PDB file of C-alpha atoms in Angstrom:
ATOM      1  CA  MET A 862       0.000   0.000   0.000  1.00  0.00           C
ATOM      2  CA  ASP A 863       1.031   3.574  -0.587  1.00  0.00           C
ATOM      3  CA  GLU A 864      -0.942   5.206   2.208  1.00  0.00           C
ATOM      4  CA  PRO A 865      -0.024   3.761   5.629  1.00  0.00           C
ATOM      5  CA  ASN A 866      -3.379   4.626   7.266  1.00  0.00           C
ATOM      6  CA  ALA A 867      -5.500   3.079   4.523  1.00  0.00           C
ATOM      7  CA  LEU A 868      -7.469  -0.146   4.591  1.00  0.00           C
ATOM      8  CA  TRP A 869      -6.232  -2.254   1.632  1.00  0.00           C
ATOM      9  CA  MET A 870      -9.117  -3.624  -0.448  1.00  0.00           C
ATOM     10  CA  PRO A 871      -7.438  -4.424  -3.783  1.00  0.00           C
ATOM     11  CA  SER A 872      -9.372  -4.150  -7.026  1.00  0.00           C
ATOM     12  CA  PRO A 873      -8.485  -5.996 -10.247  1.00  0.00           C
ATOM     13  CA  ASN A 874      -9.534  -2.907 -12.229  1.00  0.00           C
ATOM     14  CA  PHE A 875      -6.327  -1.117 -13.163  1.00  0.00           C
ATOM     15  CA  PHE A 876      -3.697  -0.707 -15.874  1.00  0.00           C
ATOM     16  CA  PRO A 877      -0.422  -2.152 -14.535  1.00  0.00           C
ATOM     17  CA  GLY A 878       2.511   0.240 -14.600  1.00  0.00           C
ATOM     18  CA  ARG A 879       0.701   3.174 -16.259  1.00  0.00           C
ATOM     19  CA  SER A 880       2.174   2.283 -19.697  1.00  0.00           C
ATOM     20  CA  GLY A 881       5.233   4.364 -18.862  1.00  0.00           C
ATOM     21  CA  GLN A 882       3.252   7.496 -17.964  1.00  0.00           C
ATOM     22  CA  VAL A 883       3.506   9.322 -14.615  1.00  0.00           C
ATOM     23  CA  PRO A 884       0.681  10.935 -12.641  1.00  0.00           C
ATOM     24  CA  ARG A 885       0.461  14.687 -13.226  1.00  0.00           C
ATOM     25  CA  TRP A 886      -3.084  15.320 -12.039  1.00  0.00           C
ATOM     26  CA  LEU A 887      -5.094  14.360  -8.985  1.00  0.00           C
ATOM     27  CA  ILE A 888      -8.807  13.861  -9.669  1.00  0.00           C
ATOM     28  CA  VAL A 889     -11.455  14.375  -6.977  1.00  0.00           C
ATOM     29  CA  HIS A 890     -14.622  12.266  -7.263  1.00  0.00           C
ATOM     30  CA  GLY A 891     -17.907  11.836  -5.388  1.00  0.00           C
ATOM     31  CA  THR A 892     -19.423   8.355  -5.182  1.00  0.00           C
ATOM     32  CA  ALA A 893     -23.039   9.357  -6.043  1.00  0.00           C
ATOM     33  CA  GLY A 894     -24.318   6.710  -3.649  1.00  0.00           C
ATOM     34  CA  PHE A 895     -22.952   4.315  -1.001  1.00  0.00           C
ATOM     35  CA  GLU A 896     -22.746   4.652   2.761  1.00  0.00           C
ATOM     36  CA  SER A 897     -19.133   3.689   3.509  1.00  0.00           C
ATOM     37  CA  ALA A 898     -15.664   3.520   1.987  1.00  0.00           C
ATOM     38  CA  GLN A 899     -15.654  -0.231   2.633  1.00  0.00           C
ATOM     39  CA  ALA A 900     -18.850  -0.670   0.568  1.00  0.00           C
ATOM     40  CA  VAL A 901     -17.180   1.214  -2.290  1.00  0.00           C
ATOM     41  CA  GLY A 902     -14.105  -1.006  -1.893  1.00  0.00           C
ATOM     42  CA  VAL A 903     -16.270  -4.118  -2.335  1.00  0.00           C
ATOM     43  CA  PHE A 904     -17.956  -2.520  -5.366  1.00  0.00           C
ATOM     44  CA  PHE A 905     -14.526  -1.843  -6.906  1.00  0.00           C
ATOM     45  CA  GLN A 906     -13.612  -5.501  -6.409  1.00  0.00           C
ATOM     46  CA  THR A 907     -16.698  -6.722  -8.270  1.00  0.00           C
ATOM     47  CA  MET A 908     -17.457  -4.143 -10.986  1.00  0.00           C
ATOM     48  CA  GLU A 909     -15.253  -2.906 -13.837  1.00  0.00           C
ATOM     49  CA  VAL A 910     -14.331   0.406 -12.198  1.00  0.00           C
ATOM     50  CA  ALA A 911     -12.027   1.616  -9.425  1.00  0.00           C
ATOM     51  CA  THR A 912     -10.234   4.647  -8.056  1.00  0.00           C
ATOM     52  CA  HIS A 913      -7.029   4.592  -6.056  1.00  0.00           C
ATOM     53  CA  TYR A 914      -8.691   5.750  -2.824  1.00  0.00           C
ATOM     54  CA  THR A 915     -12.083   6.218  -1.224  1.00  0.00           C
ATOM     55  CA  ILE A 916     -12.630   8.399   1.836  1.00  0.00           C
ATOM     56  CA  GLY A 917     -15.648   7.520   3.964  1.00  0.00           C
ATOM     57  CA  ARG A 918     -17.871   9.982   5.782  1.00  0.00           C
ATOM     58  CA  ASP A 919     -16.266   8.658   8.980  1.00  0.00           C
ATOM     59  CA  GLY A 920     -12.744   9.413   7.708  1.00  0.00           C
ATOM     60  CA  VAL A 921     -11.841   5.813   6.831  1.00  0.00           C
ATOM     61  CA  ILE A 922      -9.505   5.600   3.826  1.00  0.00           C
ATOM     62  CA  VAL A 923      -9.737   2.560   1.553  1.00  0.00           C
ATOM     63  CA  GLN A 924      -7.013   2.007  -1.038  1.00  0.00           C
ATOM     64  CA  SER A 925      -8.084  -0.120  -4.014  1.00  0.00           C
ATOM     65  CA  VAL A 926      -5.273   0.435  -6.535  1.00  0.00           C
ATOM     66  CA  ARG A 927      -1.572   1.107  -6.002  1.00  0.00           C
ATOM     67  CA  GLU A 928      -0.419   4.567  -7.043  1.00  0.00           C
ATOM     68  CA  SER A 929       2.123   3.019  -9.437  1.00  0.00           C
ATOM     69  CA  ASP A 930      -0.808   1.606 -11.435  1.00  0.00           C
ATOM     70  CA  ALA A 931      -3.614   3.456 -13.250  1.00  0.00           C
ATOM     71  CA  ALA A 932      -7.074   2.922 -11.776  1.00  0.00           C
ATOM     72  CA  TRP A 933     -10.110   2.526 -14.038  1.00  0.00           C
ATOM     73  CA  GLY A 934     -11.780   5.556 -12.462  1.00  0.00           C
ATOM     74  CA  ASN A 935     -12.099   8.380 -14.950  1.00  0.00           C
ATOM     75  CA  GLY A 936     -13.782   6.916 -18.000  1.00  0.00           C
ATOM     76  CA  GLY A 937     -13.416   8.774 -21.249  1.00  0.00           C
ATOM     77  CA  VAL A 938     -12.885  12.359 -22.280  1.00  0.00           C
ATOM     78  CA  THR A 939     -16.078  14.020 -23.568  1.00  0.00           C
ATOM     79  CA  GLU A 940     -16.961  17.153 -25.510  1.00  0.00           C
ATOM     80  CA  GLY A 941     -16.255  20.375 -23.616  1.00  0.00           C
ATOM     81  CA  HIS A 942     -13.400  18.895 -21.550  1.00  0.00           C
ATOM     82  CA  ASP A 943     -10.598  21.074 -20.220  1.00  0.00           C
ATOM     83  CA  PRO A 944      -8.047  21.700 -23.000  1.00  0.00           C
ATOM     84  CA  TRP A 945      -5.212  19.625 -21.545  1.00  0.00           C
ATOM     85  CA  TRP A 946      -7.093  16.298 -21.802  1.00  0.00           C
ATOM     86  CA  SER A 947      -6.729  14.347 -25.023  1.00  0.00           C
ATOM     87  CA  ARG A 948      -8.907  11.589 -26.392  1.00  0.00           C
ATOM     88  CA  ASP A 949      -5.669  10.089 -27.756  1.00  0.00           C
ATOM     89  CA  LEU A 950      -4.272   9.254 -24.296  1.00  0.00           C
ATOM     90  CA  ASN A 951      -6.238   7.471 -21.586  1.00  0.00           C
ATOM     91  CA  PRO A 952      -6.537  10.011 -18.714  1.00  0.00           C
ATOM     92  CA  ASN A 953      -6.316   7.207 -16.154  1.00  0.00           C
ATOM     93  CA  LEU A 954      -2.638   6.782 -17.061  1.00  0.00           C
ATOM     94  CA  LEU A 955      -1.910  10.360 -15.958  1.00  0.00           C
ATOM     95  CA  THR A 956      -4.004  10.616 -12.797  1.00  0.00           C
ATOM     96  CA  ILE A 957      -4.486   9.495  -9.231  1.00  0.00           C
ATOM     97  CA  SER A 958      -8.148   9.452  -8.208  1.00  0.00           C
ATOM     98  CA  ILE A 959      -9.852   9.855  -4.842  1.00  0.00           C
ATOM     99  CA  GLU A 960     -13.540   9.070  -4.263  1.00  0.00           C
ATOM    100  CA  HIS A 961     -15.446  10.766  -1.448  1.00  0.00           C
ATOM    101  CA  VAL A 962     -18.451   8.862  -0.120  1.00  0.00           C
ATOM    102  CA  LYS A 963     -21.593  10.882  -0.830  1.00  0.00           C
ATOM    103  CA  PRO A 964     -24.830   8.972  -0.178  1.00  0.00           C
ATOM    104  CA  SER A 965     -26.970  11.163  -2.470  1.00  0.00           C
ATOM    105  CA  ARG A 966     -27.096   9.925  -6.064  1.00  0.00           C
ATOM    106  CA  ASP A 967     -26.570  13.484  -7.350  1.00  0.00           C
ATOM    107  CA  ASN A 968     -23.424  14.032  -5.221  1.00  0.00           C
ATOM    108  CA  SER A 969     -25.164  16.924  -3.447  1.00  0.00           C
ATOM    109  CA  ASP A 970     -23.809  15.989   0.002  1.00  0.00           C
ATOM    110  CA  ASP A 971     -21.191  18.217   1.588  1.00  0.00           C
ATOM    111  CA  LEU A 972     -18.160  16.463   3.026  1.00  0.00           C
ATOM    112  CA  THR A 973     -18.216  15.755   6.744  1.00  0.00           C
ATOM    113  CA  GLU A 974     -15.601  17.605   8.801  1.00  0.00           C
ATOM    114  CA  ILE A 975     -13.459  14.479   9.247  1.00  0.00           C
ATOM    115  CA  GLN A 976     -13.831  13.548   5.571  1.00  0.00           C
ATOM    116  CA  ARG A 977     -12.726  17.032   4.590  1.00  0.00           C
ATOM    117  CA  ALA A 978      -9.672  16.977   6.887  1.00  0.00           C
ATOM    118  CA  ILE A 979      -8.625  13.499   5.700  1.00  0.00           C
ATOM    119  CA  SER A 980      -9.149  14.513   2.059  1.00  0.00           C
ATOM    120  CA  PHE A 981      -6.908  17.573   2.380  1.00  0.00           C
ATOM    121  CA  GLN A 982      -4.181  15.564   4.139  1.00  0.00           C
ATOM    122  CA  LEU A 983      -4.318  12.685   1.643  1.00  0.00           C
ATOM    123  CA  ILE A 984      -4.206  15.052  -1.340  1.00  0.00           C
ATOM    124  CA  LYS A 985      -1.163  16.795   0.149  1.00  0.00           C
ATOM    125  CA  ARG A 986       0.680  13.495   0.706  1.00  0.00           C
ATOM    126  CA  ILE A 987      -0.111  12.155  -2.789  1.00  0.00           C
ATOM    127  CA  CYS A 988       0.925  15.410  -4.467  1.00  0.00           C
ATOM    128  CA  THR A 989       4.171  15.398  -2.481  1.00  0.00           C
ATOM    129  CA  ARG A 990       4.928  11.751  -3.361  1.00  0.00           C
ATOM    130  CA  HIS A 991       4.415  12.344  -7.098  1.00  0.00           C
ATOM    131  CA  ALA A 992       5.400  16.015  -7.509  1.00  0.00           C
ATOM    132  CA  ILE A 993       1.851  16.837  -8.630  1.00  0.00           C
ATOM    133  CA  PRO A 994       1.400  20.628  -8.491  1.00  0.00           C
ATOM    134  CA  GLN A 995      -0.569  21.578  -5.364  1.00  0.00           C
ATOM    135  CA  ARG A 996      -2.853  24.022  -7.186  1.00  0.00           C
ATOM    136  CA  ARG A 997      -5.761  24.147  -9.590  1.00  0.00           C
ATOM    137  CA  ALA A 998      -5.156  21.968 -12.620  1.00  0.00           C
ATOM    138  CA  ASP A 999      -3.802  23.290 -15.880  1.00  0.00           C
ATOM    139  CA  ALA A1000      -1.842  21.793 -18.767  1.00  0.00           C
ATOM    140  CA  ASP A1001       1.144  21.134 -16.487  1.00  0.00           C
ATOM    141  CA  GLY A1002      -0.816  19.151 -13.885  1.00  0.00           C
ATOM    142  CA  GLY A1003      -2.588  19.896 -10.614  1.00  0.00           C
ATOM    143  CA  ILE A1004      -5.847  19.093  -8.863  1.00  0.00           C
ATOM    144  CA  THR A1005      -9.352  19.083 -10.327  1.00  0.00           C
ATOM    145  CA  GLY A1006     -12.650  17.204 -10.314  1.00  0.00           C
ATOM    146  CA  HIS A1007     -13.936  14.469 -12.598  1.00  0.00           C
ATOM    147  CA  PHE A1008     -16.035  17.138 -14.363  1.00  0.00           C
ATOM    148  CA  SER A1009     -12.786  18.434 -15.915  1.00  0.00           C
ATOM    149  CA  MET A1010     -12.489  15.556 -18.386  1.00  0.00           C
ATOM    150  CA  ASP A1011     -16.124  14.471 -18.651  1.00  0.00           C
ATOM    151  CA  PRO A1012     -18.433  17.496 -18.429  1.00  0.00           C
ATOM    152  CA  VAL A1013     -21.129  15.611 -20.356  1.00  0.00           C
ATOM    153  CA  ASN A1014     -21.635  12.611 -18.053  1.00  0.00           C
ATOM    154  CA  ARG A1015     -19.854  13.710 -14.873  1.00  0.00           C
ATOM    155  CA  HIS A1016     -20.659  17.420 -14.623  1.00  0.00           C
ATOM    156  CA  PHE A1017     -21.921  16.718 -11.060  1.00  0.00           C
ATOM    157  CA  CYS A1018     -18.720  14.952  -9.926  1.00  0.00           C
ATOM    158  CA  PRO A1019     -17.523  15.492  -7.230  1.00  0.00           C
ATOM    159  CA  GLY A1020     -20.444  17.778  -6.338  1.00  0.00           C
ATOM    160  CA  PRO A1021     -19.822  20.264  -3.520  1.00  0.00           C
ATOM    161  CA  TYR A1022     -16.142  20.239  -2.623  1.00  0.00           C
ATOM    162  CA  PRO A1023     -14.333  22.931  -0.592  1.00  0.00           C
ATOM    163  CA  TRP A1024     -11.888  23.872  -3.363  1.00  0.00           C
ATOM    164  CA  GLU A1025     -10.882  27.267  -1.965  1.00  0.00           C
ATOM    165  CA  ASP A1026     -10.264  25.764   1.487  1.00  0.00           C
ATOM    166  CA  LEU A1027      -8.200  22.955  -0.065  1.00  0.00           C
ATOM    167  CA  PHE A1028      -5.935  25.347  -1.960  1.00  0.00           C
ATOM    168  CA  ARG A1029      -5.612  27.600   1.096  1.00  0.00           C
ATOM    169  CA  TYR A1030      -4.625  24.523   3.179  1.00  0.00           C
ATOM    170  CA  LEU A1031      -2.081  23.382   0.587  1.00  0.00           C
ATOM    171  CA  ASN A1032      -0.605  26.876   0.298  1.00  0.00           C
ATOM    172  CA  GLN A1033      -0.358  27.322   4.074  1.00  0.00           C
ATOM    173  CA  SER A1034       1.138  23.869   4.641  1.00  0.00           C
ATOM    174  CA  ARG A1035       3.905  24.620   2.124  1.00  0.00           C
ATOM    175  CA  HIS A1036       4.924  27.638   4.190  1.00  0.00           C
ATOM    176  CA  THR A1037       4.853  26.064   7.654  1.00  0.00           C
TER     177      THR A1037
END
């Protein structure tokens, strides 16, 4: 496992070795259903989808795919995507993905306080491990939501997320 505090629930749904690519973006997701990170972990073991991590509403972190591999979490790139995504290169090869358990099917739930704190900390550690820019995504990498590559089918993913607070946290933690 890459994250020492995570519960390891391995999924078979990944691309081994990232086909020589390295992660440059971190993608934030919302589960659009489910009650726990463990339930999502079981889902990722049985369905043809997975992200690297899931953070439960209780702060539990489940890791389903190693960071050195590409999880099957982002799907395809659709019309209206941010300009740095290409339909010629699978975005999963370039990303690390984190799900946040949101029981509502439309991802309308806010994060719980513990989920928010764990999310910020996990994002910081992943970005540090992989030299992913700790800022809003652009062509050189960074952090964004699933909506960035699939505004047609995933415009609601991750739903409400405290973006400004995340970037403030990342900026402050770099200077302390």
